[in-house]
Short mmCIF file of C-alpha atoms and ligand atoms in Angstrom, two decimals:
data_model
loop_
_atom_site.label_atom_id
_atom_site.label_comp_id
_atom_site.label_asym_id
_atom_site.label_seq_id
_atom_site.Cartn_x
_atom_site.Cartn_y
_atom_site.Cartn_z
CA MET Q 1 -15.75 -7.14 -14.03
CA GLU Q 2 -13.33 -9.98 -13.74
CA LEU Q 3 -9.61 -9.58 -13.51
CA ILE Q 4 -7.32 -12.43 -14.39
CA LEU Q 5 -4.73 -12.53 -11.65
CA GLY Q 6 -1.11 -13.28 -12.41
CA GLY Q 7 0.19 -16.43 -10.72
CA THR Q 8 1.44 -16.49 -7.14
CA LEU Q 9 4.39 -18.79 -7.54
CA GLY Q 10 7.70 -17.69 -9.00
CA PHE Q 11 8.36 -14.22 -10.37
CA LYS Q 12 5.77 -11.76 -9.05
CA LYS Q 13 4.45 -8.57 -10.56
CA PHE Q 14 3.15 -5.86 -8.28
CA ALA Q 15 1.09 -2.71 -8.63
CA ILE Q 16 1.59 0.12 -6.14
CA PHE Q 17 -1.23 2.49 -5.25
CA ALA Q 18 -0.30 5.90 -3.83
CA SER Q 19 -1.97 9.29 -3.53
CA GLY Q 20 0.76 11.58 -2.26
CA LEU Q 21 4.49 11.99 -1.80
CA GLY Q 22 5.15 8.31 -2.19
CA SER Q 23 8.28 7.80 -0.11
CA ASN Q 24 7.16 4.19 0.50
CA ALA Q 25 6.27 3.66 -3.15
CA LEU Q 26 9.63 5.01 -4.32
CA ASN Q 27 11.49 2.98 -1.72
CA LEU Q 28 9.84 -0.20 -3.02
CA ILE Q 29 10.42 0.76 -6.64
CA SER Q 30 14.13 1.06 -5.81
CA TYR Q 31 13.97 -2.28 -4.02
CA ALA Q 32 12.43 -3.86 -7.13
CA ARG Q 33 15.19 -2.41 -9.30
CA GLU Q 34 17.79 -3.93 -6.96
CA ASN Q 35 16.02 -7.31 -7.25
CA ALA Q 36 14.91 -7.22 -10.86
CA ASP Q 37 15.42 -10.97 -11.19
CA LYS Q 38 12.91 -11.67 -8.38
CA PHE Q 39 9.99 -9.28 -8.77
CA SER Q 40 8.81 -6.17 -10.55
CA ILE Q 41 6.64 -3.19 -9.87
CA GLU Q 42 4.78 -2.91 -13.11
CA VAL Q 43 2.64 0.12 -12.47
CA LEU Q 44 1.86 2.91 -10.07
CA VAL Q 45 -1.84 3.69 -9.75
CA THR Q 46 -2.89 7.03 -8.35
CA ASP Q 47 -6.19 8.83 -7.88
CA LYS Q 48 -4.48 12.25 -7.67
CA GLU Q 49 -3.45 13.96 -10.90
CA ASP Q 50 -0.98 16.19 -9.04
CA ALA Q 51 0.54 13.56 -6.71
CA PRO Q 52 4.31 14.23 -6.46
CA VAL Q 53 4.95 10.48 -6.67
CA ILE Q 54 3.92 10.45 -10.35
CA LYS Q 55 6.94 12.33 -11.62
CA GLU Q 56 9.38 10.39 -9.47
CA ALA Q 57 7.95 6.99 -10.45
CA LYS Q 58 8.14 7.91 -14.13
CA LYS Q 59 11.77 8.94 -13.68
CA LEU Q 60 12.41 5.44 -12.34
CA GLY Q 61 10.80 3.91 -15.40
CA VAL Q 62 7.54 2.74 -13.83
CA ALA Q 63 4.30 3.01 -15.81
CA VAL Q 64 1.77 5.32 -14.17
CA GLU Q 65 -2.01 5.08 -14.37
CA VAL Q 66 -3.70 8.26 -13.17
CA ILE Q 67 -7.32 7.45 -12.44
CA PRO Q 68 -9.03 10.42 -10.83
CA TYR Q 69 -11.99 9.87 -8.58
CA ILE Q 70 -14.96 11.66 -10.10
CA LYS Q 71 -17.59 12.85 -7.63
CA THR Q 72 -21.23 13.06 -8.59
CA GLU Q 73 -24.32 13.05 -6.41
CA TYR Q 74 -24.15 9.22 -6.33
CA PRO Q 75 -21.16 8.30 -4.12
CA LYS Q 76 -21.74 4.53 -4.31
CA LEU Q 77 -21.78 4.63 -8.08
CA ASP Q 78 -18.72 6.91 -8.11
CA LYS Q 79 -16.75 4.38 -6.11
CA LYS Q 80 -17.90 1.52 -8.31
CA ASN Q 81 -16.98 3.41 -11.48
CA HIS Q 82 -13.61 4.38 -10.08
CA GLU Q 83 -12.72 0.85 -9.05
CA GLU Q 84 -13.90 -0.56 -12.39
CA LYS Q 85 -11.60 1.84 -14.19
CA ILE Q 86 -8.72 0.71 -12.00
CA LEU Q 87 -9.44 -2.96 -12.72
CA GLU Q 88 -9.66 -2.24 -16.43
CA ALA Q 89 -6.31 -0.40 -16.32
CA LEU Q 90 -4.67 -3.21 -14.35
CA LYS Q 91 -5.65 -5.86 -16.88
CA LYS Q 92 -2.70 -5.16 -19.12
CA TYR Q 93 -0.09 -5.53 -16.38
CA ASN Q 94 -0.80 -9.10 -15.28
CA ILE Q 95 -0.09 -8.30 -11.65
CA SER Q 96 -0.61 -10.68 -8.76
CA TRP Q 97 -0.25 -8.30 -5.81
CA ILE Q 98 -1.21 -4.75 -4.86
CA ILE Q 99 0.77 -2.67 -2.41
CA LEU Q 100 -0.92 0.35 -0.90
CA ALA Q 101 1.51 3.09 0.01
CA GLY Q 102 -0.33 6.16 1.20
CA TYR Q 103 -3.35 5.45 -1.00
CA MET Q 104 -6.08 7.54 0.57
CA ARG Q 105 -9.14 5.52 -0.45
CA ILE Q 106 -10.87 2.55 1.09
CA LEU Q 107 -11.17 -0.32 -1.38
CA SER Q 108 -14.52 -2.10 -1.54
CA SER Q 109 -14.91 -5.80 -0.84
CA ASP Q 110 -16.03 -6.24 -4.46
CA PHE Q 111 -12.76 -4.80 -5.67
CA LEU Q 112 -10.71 -6.77 -3.16
CA SER Q 113 -12.40 -10.05 -4.08
CA ASN Q 114 -10.46 -9.90 -7.37
CA PHE Q 115 -7.30 -10.39 -5.33
CA TYR Q 116 -8.45 -13.07 -2.94
CA ASP Q 117 -5.98 -15.91 -2.64
CA ILE Q 118 -7.66 -19.17 -1.76
CA SER Q 119 -4.45 -20.84 -0.61
CA PHE Q 120 -3.68 -18.48 2.25
CA LYS Q 121 -7.19 -17.03 2.57
CA ARG Q 122 -6.26 -13.38 2.39
CA ASN Q 123 -6.46 -10.69 -0.23
CA ARG Q 124 -3.19 -10.23 -2.04
CA VAL Q 125 -3.22 -6.58 -1.05
CA LEU Q 126 -0.89 -5.06 1.55
CA ASN Q 127 -1.04 -1.74 3.35
CA ILE Q 128 1.35 0.02 5.68
CA HIS Q 129 0.05 2.05 8.58
CA PRO Q 130 2.04 4.26 10.96
CA SER Q 131 0.92 2.84 14.30
CA LEU Q 132 0.75 -0.44 16.16
CA LEU Q 133 -2.70 -1.44 14.92
CA PRO Q 134 -5.33 -1.82 16.22
CA ASP Q 135 -4.23 1.36 18.04
CA PHE Q 136 -4.58 4.64 16.16
CA PRO Q 137 -6.19 3.66 12.84
CA GLY Q 138 -7.19 6.46 10.48
CA LYS Q 139 -5.57 9.27 8.56
CA ASP Q 140 -3.07 10.50 11.11
CA GLY Q 141 -1.51 7.56 12.94
CA TYR Q 142 1.66 9.47 13.85
CA GLY Q 143 -0.18 12.60 14.95
CA ASP Q 144 -2.67 10.65 17.04
CA ALA Q 145 -0.02 8.53 18.76
CA PHE Q 146 2.11 11.61 19.42
CA ALA Q 147 -0.85 13.56 20.84
CA ALA Q 148 -1.78 10.61 23.05
CA GLY Q 149 1.75 10.71 24.52
CA VAL Q 150 2.38 6.98 24.18
CA PRO Q 151 5.99 6.03 25.07
CA VAL Q 152 6.09 3.38 22.34
CA THR Q 153 4.39 3.26 18.98
CA GLY Q 154 5.23 1.55 15.71
CA VAL Q 155 4.44 0.56 12.18
CA THR Q 156 2.14 -2.18 10.89
CA VAL Q 157 2.00 -3.96 7.55
CA HIS Q 158 -1.33 -5.72 7.15
CA PHE Q 159 -3.44 -7.52 4.58
CA VAL Q 160 -6.23 -5.30 3.40
CA ASP Q 161 -9.91 -5.88 3.83
CA SER Q 162 -12.70 -3.36 3.33
CA GLY Q 163 -12.38 -1.82 6.82
CA VAL Q 164 -10.30 1.23 7.68
CA ASP Q 165 -6.76 0.07 8.48
CA ALA Q 166 -8.24 -3.30 9.31
CA GLY Q 167 -7.35 -6.76 8.04
CA PRO Q 168 -4.97 -9.40 9.39
CA ILE Q 169 -1.63 -8.10 10.62
CA PHE Q 170 1.41 -9.31 8.69
CA LEU Q 171 4.36 -7.53 10.36
CA GLN Q 172 4.76 -4.96 13.11
CA ARG Q 173 7.75 -3.09 14.49
CA SER Q 174 7.74 -0.76 17.43
CA PHE Q 175 9.83 2.31 18.18
CA GLU Q 176 10.17 4.57 21.19
CA ARG Q 177 9.15 8.12 21.51
CA HIS Q 178 12.01 10.13 23.01
CA GLU Q 179 11.18 12.85 25.49
CA SER Q 180 12.83 15.50 23.40
CA ASP Q 181 11.02 14.43 20.20
CA SER Q 182 9.19 16.99 18.13
CA LEU Q 183 6.43 15.54 15.97
CA GLU Q 184 8.83 15.82 13.01
CA ASP Q 185 11.54 13.78 14.82
CA PHE Q 186 8.95 11.20 15.74
CA ILE Q 187 7.66 10.90 12.17
CA SER Q 188 11.09 10.72 10.65
CA ARG Q 189 12.06 7.85 13.00
CA GLY Q 190 8.83 6.10 12.03
CA LYS Q 191 9.29 6.63 8.30
CA LYS Q 192 12.69 5.00 8.40
CA ILE Q 193 11.08 1.96 10.00
CA GLU Q 194 8.24 1.99 7.45
CA HIS Q 195 10.73 1.78 4.63
CA GLU Q 196 12.57 -1.14 6.23
CA LEU Q 197 9.44 -3.01 7.24
CA TYR Q 198 7.76 -2.72 3.83
CA ARG Q 199 10.88 -4.13 2.18
CA GLU Q 200 10.81 -7.01 4.65
CA ALA Q 201 7.14 -7.68 3.93
CA VAL Q 202 7.70 -7.69 0.16
CA LYS Q 203 10.69 -9.99 0.60
CA LEU Q 204 8.50 -12.49 2.48
CA VAL Q 205 5.85 -12.29 -0.24
CA ILE Q 206 8.30 -12.87 -3.08
CA GLU Q 207 9.83 -15.79 -1.22
CA ASP Q 208 6.33 -17.26 -0.63
CA ARG Q 209 6.87 -17.07 3.12
CA ILE Q 210 3.51 -15.70 4.21
C1 GRF M 1 2.79 6.56 5.42
O1 GRF M 1 3.03 7.09 6.71
C2 GRF M 1 2.00 5.28 5.50
O2 GRF M 1 2.25 4.57 6.66
C3 GRF M 1 0.58 5.77 5.44
O3 GRF M 1 0.60 6.85 4.54
C4 GRF M 1 1.89 7.47 4.59
C5 GRF M 1 2.37 7.61 3.18
O4 GRF M 1 3.61 8.25 3.14
N1 GRF M 1 -0.34 4.74 5.03
P1 GRF M 1 4.48 8.26 1.81
O5 GRF M 1 3.62 8.96 0.75
O6 GRF M 1 4.79 6.86 1.44
O7 GRF M 1 5.69 9.05 2.16
#
């Protein structure tokens, strides 16, 4: 299936993909509202019918596409069907970028090829991960870094390819672990940085400063 991508230059339209609480998604939706003359978040895509982010995004006036992942005995086909449904749903929004914000699925290279930008040779898809990649990829970046006892960790925004938390790094910011930190303190310091760093990354994208 072919998706016609919105243009890169000038006003940009984004889709956000999220599966959970969506603090990053909501932070960027607020950022878009503050900069409505520069870019828009047209739609939130989620694979989870009960994701808390759905209600909050709707309250902020963002369209929501709930596209559940349906499991059969053919996982490859399931993934293909799911991604085709997403592409079909995205067609009406004319977006040029996707932002992943706690979206808990790996996108296939077939899907990502719809967002490949020949000018800067990356997919126009960003993800945020709570560690200094390539350290601590996977589902629990904060938990893994905390358990490893590293004195410094951080947050990474990267372009997405079909690996797990792989793809060229765009921005990184580190933060220290304090001796007295509980895991909750550590995560809340990190989340604050995530929200700042994702805004910075989006700002660079909308200003064509990649
Ligand atoms: C964040 O920690 C992000 O780095 C990771 O998933 C988490 C999503 O959190 N990819 P939230 O739903 O945005 O609060």
